Amino acid sequence: MTGTFITITHIPDYALSPFLRIGETLKMKKDHDNIYDEEAILVCKPEGTKVGYCANSVKTVCRGTHSAGYVYHLFDEETECELCFITPEGAAIARLKDENL
């Protein structure tokens, strides 16, 4: 599988793990109001329900995926990703859908 992959963290915080499906499309939006991370990227379901955040720490980014800091500059305000894996620890791995990324 090729492409640009990200780790989605904080999924258990939103209690959505059981409602996520492999292969589903999720939205990624830059979160300019995030007080913890200047490069925060919020991940939502298409209707806007929060799923989690794109990981941006060496402690949370799964091996083989990119951090929010890496992908932040690859798109303007929003892009889409496809959910590929859900880890037992409550994180997920998704592939950015834009073929230019």
mmCIF file of N, CA and C in Angstrom:
data_model
loop_
_atom_site.group_PDB
_atom_site.id
_atom_site.type_symbol
_atom_site.label_atom_id
_atom_site.label_comp_id
_atom_site.label_asym_id
_atom_site.label_seq_id
_atom_site.Cartn_x
_atom_site.Cartn_y
_atom_site.Cartn_z
ATOM 1 N N MET A 1 0.853 -1.173 0.000
ATOM 2 C CA MET A 1 0.000 0.000 0.000
ATOM 3 C C MET A 1 0.893 1.227 0.000
ATOM 4 N N THR A 2 0.666 2.123 -0.948
ATOM 5 C CA THR A 2 1.475 3.326 -1.038
ATOM 6 C C THR A 2 0.635 4.545 -0.684
ATOM 7 N N GLY A 3 1.319 5.634 -0.393
ATOM 8 C CA GLY A 3 0.634 6.880 -0.077
ATOM 9 C C GLY A 3 1.224 7.528 1.153
ATOM 10 N N THR A 4 0.582 8.583 1.594
ATOM 11 C CA THR A 4 0.987 9.305 2.792
ATOM 12 C C THR A 4 0.062 8.887 3.927
ATOM 13 N N PHE A 5 0.637 8.315 4.957
ATOM 14 C CA PHE A 5 -0.143 7.786 6.083
ATOM 15 C C PHE A 5 0.027 8.655 7.318
ATOM 16 N N ILE A 6 -1.036 8.735 8.112
ATOM 17 C CA ILE A 6 -1.019 9.472 9.374
ATOM 18 C C ILE A 6 -1.549 8.573 10.488
ATOM 19 N N THR A 7 -1.233 8.953 11.715
ATOM 20 C CA THR A 7 -1.806 8.300 12.894
ATOM 21 C C THR A 7 -2.876 9.230 13.450
ATOM 22 N N ILE A 8 -4.041 8.679 13.759
ATOM 23 C CA ILE A 8 -5.103 9.456 14.387
ATOM 24 C C ILE A 8 -5.134 9.060 15.861
ATOM 25 N N THR A 9 -4.982 10.048 16.737
ATOM 26 C CA THR A 9 -4.970 9.809 18.181
ATOM 27 C C THR A 9 -6.216 10.393 18.836
ATOM 28 N N HIS A 10 -6.384 10.113 20.111
ATOM 29 C CA HIS A 10 -7.478 10.639 20.942
ATOM 30 C C HIS A 10 -8.842 10.083 20.541
ATOM 31 N N ILE A 11 -8.881 9.003 19.790
ATOM 32 C CA ILE A 11 -10.165 8.417 19.396
ATOM 33 C C ILE A 11 -10.986 8.011 20.621
ATOM 34 N N PRO A 12 -10.406 7.362 21.629
ATOM 35 C CA PRO A 12 -11.212 7.001 22.802
ATOM 36 C C PRO A 12 -11.810 8.212 23.527
ATOM 37 N N ASP A 13 -11.175 9.377 23.402
ATOM 38 C CA ASP A 13 -11.706 10.589 24.042
ATOM 39 C C ASP A 13 -13.084 10.949 23.497
ATOM 40 N N TYR A 14 -13.339 10.559 22.277
ATOM 41 C CA TYR A 14 -14.619 10.873 21.647
ATOM 42 C C TYR A 14 -15.543 9.658 21.595
ATOM 43 N N ALA A 15 -15.123 8.535 22.186
ATOM 44 C CA ALA A 15 -15.932 7.308 22.302
ATOM 45 C C ALA A 15 -16.461 6.831 20.955
ATOM 46 N N LEU A 16 -15.652 6.987 19.914
ATOM 47 C CA LEU A 16 -16.121 6.610 18.580
ATOM 48 C C LEU A 16 -15.508 5.326 18.038
ATOM 49 N N SER A 17 -14.589 4.718 18.755
ATOM 50 C CA SER A 17 -13.912 3.529 18.238
ATOM 51 C C SER A 17 -14.865 2.498 17.641
ATOM 52 N N PRO A 18 -15.975 2.165 18.311
ATOM 53 C CA PRO A 18 -16.872 1.148 17.749
ATOM 54 C C PRO A 18 -17.591 1.603 16.477
ATOM 55 N N PHE A 19 -17.607 2.905 16.216
ATOM 56 C CA PHE A 19 -18.359 3.422 15.080
ATOM 57 C C PHE A 19 -17.492 3.699 13.860
ATOM 58 N N LEU A 20 -16.209 3.446 13.966
ATOM 59 C CA LEU A 20 -15.305 3.646 12.838
ATOM 60 C C LEU A 20 -15.208 2.373 12.025
ATOM 61 N N ARG A 21 -15.132 2.520 10.704
ATOM 62 C CA ARG A 21 -15.062 1.367 9.814
ATOM 63 C C ARG A 21 -13.865 1.503 8.880
ATOM 64 N N ILE A 22 -13.120 0.433 8.738
ATOM 65 C CA ILE A 22 -12.005 0.412 7.810
ATOM 66 C C ILE A 22 -12.534 0.744 6.414
ATOM 67 N N GLY A 23 -11.829 1.611 5.716
ATOM 68 C CA GLY A 23 -12.223 2.004 4.367
ATOM 69 C C GLY A 23 -13.070 3.261 4.303
ATOM 70 N N GLU A 24 -13.568 3.728 5.447
ATOM 71 C CA GLU A 24 -14.412 4.923 5.405
ATOM 72 C C GLU A 24 -13.563 6.181 5.215
ATOM 73 N N THR A 25 -14.169 7.179 4.598
ATOM 74 C CA THR A 25 -13.512 8.456 4.350
ATOM 75 C C THR A 25 -13.760 9.389 5.522
ATOM 76 N N LEU A 26 -12.691 10.037 5.972
ATOM 77 C CA LEU A 26 -12.760 11.009 7.058
ATOM 78 C C LEU A 26 -12.215 12.339 6.559
ATOM 79 N N LYS A 27 -12.653 13.433 7.169
ATOM 80 C CA LYS A 27 -12.159 14.768 6.834
ATOM 81 C C LYS A 27 -11.032 15.151 7.780
ATOM 82 N N MET A 28 -10.060 15.845 7.262
ATOM 83 C CA MET A 28 -8.983 16.416 8.060
ATOM 84 C C MET A 28 -9.061 17.927 7.917
ATOM 85 N N LYS A 29 -9.126 18.644 9.052
ATOM 86 C CA LYS A 29 -9.236 20.106 9.036
ATOM 87 C C LYS A 29 -8.167 20.707 9.930
ATOM 88 N N LYS A 30 -7.530 21.746 9.459
ATOM 89 C CA LYS A 30 -6.578 22.460 10.303
ATOM 90 C C LYS A 30 -7.347 23.121 11.441
ATOM 91 N N ASP A 31 -6.845 22.943 12.662
ATOM 92 C CA ASP A 31 -7.503 23.492 13.850
ATOM 93 C C ASP A 31 -6.709 24.705 14.325
ATOM 94 N N HIS A 32 -7.017 25.859 13.761
ATOM 95 C CA HIS A 32 -6.274 27.083 14.050
ATOM 96 C C HIS A 32 -6.470 27.576 15.479
ATOM 97 N N ASP A 33 -7.511 27.123 16.153
ATOM 98 C CA ASP A 33 -7.802 27.575 17.515
ATOM 99 C C ASP A 33 -7.228 26.657 18.592
ATOM 100 N N ASN A 34 -6.485 25.645 18.209
ATOM 101 C CA ASN A 34 -5.942 24.687 19.166
ATOM 102 C C ASN A 34 -4.832 25.348 19.981
ATOM 103 N N ILE A 35 -5.005 25.387 21.297
ATOM 104 C CA ILE A 35 -4.026 26.067 22.158
ATOM 105 C C ILE A 35 -2.810 25.191 22.481
ATOM 106 N N TYR A 36 -2.862 23.903 22.155
ATOM 107 C CA TYR A 36 -1.779 22.983 22.491
ATOM 108 C C TYR A 36 -0.799 22.761 21.344
ATOM 109 N N ASP A 37 -1.255 22.967 20.108
ATOM 110 C CA ASP A 37 -0.428 22.621 18.962
ATOM 111 C C ASP A 37 -0.736 23.563 17.800
ATOM 112 N N GLU A 38 0.260 24.292 17.345
ATOM 113 C CA GLU A 38 0.078 25.229 16.228
ATOM 114 C C GLU A 38 -0.168 24.509 14.904
ATOM 115 N N GLU A 39 0.158 23.238 14.838
ATOM 116 C CA GLU A 39 -0.041 22.456 13.608
ATOM 117 C C GLU A 39 -1.113 21.385 13.802
ATOM 118 N N ALA A 40 -2.063 21.637 14.674
ATOM 119 C CA ALA A 40 -3.109 20.655 14.979
ATOM 120 C C ALA A 40 -4.009 20.426 13.767
ATOM 121 N N ILE A 41 -4.305 19.154 13.535
ATOM 122 C CA ILE A 41 -5.222 18.772 12.468
ATOM 123 C C ILE A 41 -6.299 17.892 13.084
ATOM 124 N N LEU A 42 -7.525 18.387 13.040
ATOM 125 C CA LEU A 42 -8.674 17.672 13.559
ATOM 126 C C LEU A 42 -9.170 16.683 12.507
ATOM 127 N N VAL A 43 -9.543 15.488 12.954
ATOM 128 C CA VAL A 43 -10.090 14.474 12.051
ATOM 129 C C VAL A 43 -11.548 14.258 12.426
ATOM 130 N N CYS A 44 -12.435 14.351 11.428
ATOM 131 C CA CYS A 44 -13.882 14.269 11.655
ATOM 132 C C CYS A 44 -14.525 13.301 10.668
ATOM 133 N N LYS A 45 -15.709 12.854 11.024
ATOM 134 C CA LYS A 45 -16.546 12.129 10.071
ATOM 135 C C LYS A 45 -17.068 13.163 9.063
ATOM 136 N N PRO A 46 -17.546 12.722 7.900
ATOM 137 C CA PRO A 46 -18.018 13.678 6.885
ATOM 138 C C PRO A 46 -19.079 14.656 7.388
ATOM 139 N N GLU A 47 -19.920 14.233 8.333
ATOM 140 C CA GLU A 47 -20.965 15.130 8.846
ATOM 141 C C GLU A 47 -20.449 16.076 9.924
ATOM 142 N N GLY A 48 -19.172 15.949 10.313
ATOM 143 C CA GLY A 48 -18.557 16.872 11.251
ATOM 144 C C GLY A 48 -18.297 16.337 12.640
ATOM 145 N N THR A 49 -18.707 15.106 12.954
ATOM 146 C CA THR A 49 -18.463 14.513 14.267
ATOM 147 C C THR A 49 -16.965 14.290 14.472
ATOM 148 N N LYS A 50 -16.426 14.803 15.597
ATOM 149 C CA LYS A 50 -14.992 14.664 15.870
ATOM 150 C C LYS A 50 -14.619 13.209 16.094
ATOM 151 N N VAL A 51 -13.509 12.811 15.473
ATOM 152 C CA VAL A 51 -12.964 11.463 15.637
ATOM 153 C C VAL A 51 -11.703 11.503 16.480
ATOM 154 N N GLY A 52 -10.824 12.465 16.225
ATOM 155 C CA GLY A 52 -9.559 12.569 16.932
ATOM 156 C C GLY A 52 -8.678 13.617 16.275
ATOM 157 N N TYR A 53 -7.379 13.506 16.514
ATOM 158 C CA TYR A 53 -6.406 14.440 15.947
ATOM 159 C C TYR A 53 -5.289 13.666 15.257
ATOM 160 N N CYS A 54 -4.713 14.290 14.262
ATOM 161 C CA CYS A 54 -3.532 13.735 13.606
ATOM 162 C C CYS A 54 -2.381 13.841 14.606
ATOM 163 N N ALA A 55 -1.727 12.730 14.873
ATOM 164 C CA ALA A 55 -0.645 12.694 15.862
ATOM 165 C C ALA A 55 0.495 13.621 15.447
ATOM 166 N N ASN A 56 1.103 14.265 16.459
ATOM 167 C CA ASN A 56 2.186 15.199 16.156
ATOM 168 C C ASN A 56 3.319 15.091 17.169
ATOM 169 N N SER A 57 3.483 13.944 17.786
ATOM 170 C CA SER A 57 4.529 13.740 18.780
ATOM 171 C C SER A 57 5.232 12.414 18.490
ATOM 172 N N VAL A 58 6.524 12.356 18.767
ATOM 173 C CA VAL A 58 7.250 11.098 18.556
ATOM 174 C C VAL A 58 6.668 9.975 19.409
ATOM 175 N N LYS A 59 5.962 10.326 20.479
ATOM 176 C CA LYS A 59 5.358 9.317 21.346
ATOM 177 C C LYS A 59 4.034 8.792 20.803
ATOM 178 N N THR A 60 3.402 9.527 19.885
ATOM 179 C CA THR A 60 2.079 9.121 19.401
ATOM 180 C C THR A 60 2.030 8.760 17.922
ATOM 181 N N VAL A 61 3.030 9.157 17.154
ATOM 182 C CA VAL A 61 3.047 8.852 15.723
ATOM 183 C C VAL A 61 3.509 7.414 15.524
ATOM 184 N N CYS A 62 2.658 6.588 14.927
ATOM 185 C CA CYS A 62 3.027 5.186 14.673
ATOM 186 C C CYS A 62 4.137 5.109 13.624
ATOM 187 N N ARG A 63 5.012 4.142 13.779
ATOM 188 C CA ARG A 63 6.107 3.947 12.828
ATOM 189 C C ARG A 63 5.547 3.760 11.424
ATOM 190 N N GLY A 64 6.134 4.458 10.466
ATOM 191 C CA GLY A 64 5.693 4.360 9.076
ATOM 192 C C GLY A 64 4.638 5.385 8.697
ATOM 193 N N THR A 65 4.233 6.218 9.668
ATOM 194 C CA THR A 65 3.259 7.270 9.375
ATOM 195 C C THR A 65 3.912 8.634 9.583
ATOM 196 N N HIS A 66 3.253 9.669 9.084
ATOM 197 C CA HIS A 66 3.784 11.023 9.194
ATOM 198 C C HIS A 66 3.058 11.797 10.291
ATOM 199 N N SER A 67 3.735 12.787 10.831
ATOM 200 C CA SER A 67 3.168 13.636 11.886
ATOM 201 C C SER A 67 2.300 14.732 11.271
ATOM 202 N N ALA A 68 1.511 15.379 12.129
ATOM 203 C CA ALA A 68 0.711 16.521 11.685
ATOM 204 C C ALA A 68 1.620 17.616 11.136
ATOM 205 N N GLY A 69 2.779 17.805 11.763
ATOM 206 C CA GLY A 69 3.721 18.810 11.288
ATOM 207 C C GLY A 69 4.181 18.564 9.864
ATOM 208 N N TYR A 70 4.293 17.299 9.485
ATOM 209 C CA TYR A 70 4.703 16.943 8.122
ATOM 210 C C TYR A 70 3.591 17.222 7.122
ATOM 211 N N VAL A 71 2.360 16.808 7.437
ATOM 212 C CA VAL A 71 1.270 16.931 6.463
ATOM 213 C C VAL A 71 0.581 18.292 6.501
ATOM 214 N N TYR A 72 0.788 19.079 7.564
ATOM 215 C CA TYR A 72 0.110 20.366 7.739
ATOM 216 C C TYR A 72 0.282 21.274 6.521
ATOM 217 N N HIS A 73 1.439 21.258 5.933
ATOM 218 C CA HIS A 73 1.752 22.163 4.823
ATOM 219 C C HIS A 73 1.442 21.556 3.457
ATOM 220 N N LEU A 74 0.885 20.359 3.433
ATOM 221 C CA LEU A 74 0.580 19.701 2.164
ATOM 222 C C LEU A 74 -0.802 20.045 1.607
ATOM 223 N N PHE A 75 -1.661 20.669 2.431
ATOM 224 C CA PHE A 75 -2.999 21.033 1.956
ATOM 225 C C PHE A 75 -3.388 22.381 2.547
ATOM 226 N N ASP A 76 -4.397 23.014 1.940
ATOM 227 C CA ASP A 76 -4.817 24.349 2.386
ATOM 228 C C ASP A 76 -5.531 24.288 3.733
ATOM 229 N N GLU A 77 -6.810 24.026 3.762
ATOM 230 C CA GLU A 77 -7.571 23.993 5.008
ATOM 231 C C GLU A 77 -8.147 22.622 5.325
ATOM 232 N N GLU A 78 -8.558 21.891 4.305
ATOM 233 C CA GLU A 78 -9.176 20.584 4.507
ATOM 234 C C GLU A 78 -8.705 19.603 3.447
ATOM 235 N N THR A 79 -8.697 18.339 3.810
ATOM 236 C CA THR A 79 -8.455 17.264 2.865
ATOM 237 C C THR A 79 -9.151 16.029 3.423
ATOM 238 N N GLU A 80 -9.070 14.928 2.714
ATOM 239 C CA GLU A 80 -9.713 13.697 3.163
ATOM 240 C C GLU A 80 -8.682 12.595 3.347
ATOM 241 N N CYS A 81 -9.030 11.650 4.202
ATOM 242 C CA CYS A 81 -8.196 10.471 4.385
ATOM 243 C C CYS A 81 -9.101 9.247 4.455
ATOM 244 N N GLU A 82 -8.509 8.095 4.199
ATOM 245 C CA GLU A 82 -9.231 6.823 4.248
ATOM 246 C C GLU A 82 -8.704 6.012 5.419
ATOM 247 N N LEU A 83 -9.591 5.561 6.274
ATOM 248 C CA LEU A 83 -9.209 4.782 7.444
ATOM 249 C C LEU A 83 -8.720 3.403 7.004
ATOM 250 N N CYS A 84 -7.500 3.047 7.410
ATOM 251 C CA CYS A 84 -6.887 1.784 6.983
ATOM 252 C C CYS A 84 -6.785 0.755 8.103
ATOM 253 N N PHE A 85 -6.418 1.188 9.306
ATOM 254 C CA PHE A 85 -6.205 0.280 10.432
ATOM 255 C C PHE A 85 -6.666 0.944 11.729
ATOM 256 N N ILE A 86 -7.101 0.140 12.676
ATOM 257 C CA ILE A 86 -7.380 0.615 14.030
ATOM 258 C C ILE A 86 -6.532 -0.238 14.964
ATOM 259 N N THR A 87 -5.722 0.414 15.802
ATOM 260 C CA THR A 87 -4.821 -0.320 16.678
ATOM 261 C C THR A 87 -5.529 -0.698 17.976
ATOM 262 N N PRO A 88 -5.059 -1.742 18.657
ATOM 263 C CA PRO A 88 -5.650 -2.126 19.939
ATOM 264 C C PRO A 88 -5.516 -1.027 20.999
ATOM 265 N N GLU A 89 -4.536 -0.137 20.838
ATOM 266 C CA GLU A 89 -4.306 0.935 21.808
ATOM 267 C C GLU A 89 -5.253 2.115 21.625
ATOM 268 N N GLY A 90 -6.108 2.075 20.612
ATOM 269 C CA GLY A 90 -7.069 3.148 20.420
ATOM 270 C C GLY A 90 -6.649 4.219 19.434
ATOM 271 N N ALA A 91 -5.617 3.971 18.668
ATOM 272 C CA ALA A 91 -5.215 4.889 17.600
ATOM 273 C C ALA A 91 -5.683 4.294 16.278
ATOM 274 N N ALA A 92 -5.541 5.054 15.226
ATOM 275 C CA ALA A 92 -5.910 4.561 13.904
ATOM 276 C C ALA A 92 -4.874 5.058 12.903
ATOM 277 N N ILE A 93 -4.777 4.352 11.797
ATOM 278 C CA ILE A 93 -3.882 4.763 10.723
ATOM 279 C C ILE A 93 -4.741 5.001 9.491
ATOM 280 N N ALA A 94 -4.506 6.149 8.855
ATOM 281 C CA ALA A 94 -5.281 6.520 7.674
ATOM 282 C C ALA A 94 -4.335 6.978 6.574
ATOM 283 N N ARG A 95 -4.804 6.845 5.336
ATOM 284 C CA ARG A 95 -4.030 7.273 4.162
ATOM 285 C C ARG A 95 -4.688 8.509 3.574
ATOM 286 N N LEU A 96 -3.911 9.564 3.360
ATOM 287 C CA LEU A 96 -4.444 10.765 2.738
ATOM 288 C C LEU A 96 -4.932 10.420 1.338
ATOM 289 N N LYS A 97 -6.111 10.909 0.973
ATOM 290 C CA LYS A 97 -6.729 10.543 -0.295
ATOM 291 C C LYS A 97 -6.250 11.364 -1.470
ATOM 292 N N ASP A 98 -5.846 12.607 -1.247
ATOM 293 C CA ASP A 98 -5.421 13.442 -2.360
ATOM 294 C C ASP A 98 -4.205 12.817 -3.025
ATOM 295 N N GLU A 99 -4.330 12.500 -4.298
ATOM 296 C CA GLU A 99 -3.244 11.798 -4.988
ATOM 297 C C GLU A 99 -1.984 12.627 -5.131
ATOM 298 N N ASN A 100 -2.053 13.918 -4.851
ATOM 299 C CA ASN A 100 -0.868 14.771 -4.920
ATOM 300 C C ASN A 100 -0.086 14.795 -3.607
ATOM 301 N N LEU A 101 -0.615 14.159 -2.564
ATOM 302 C CA LEU A 101 0.039 14.230 -1.257
ATOM 303 C C LEU A 101 0.963 13.058 -1.045
#
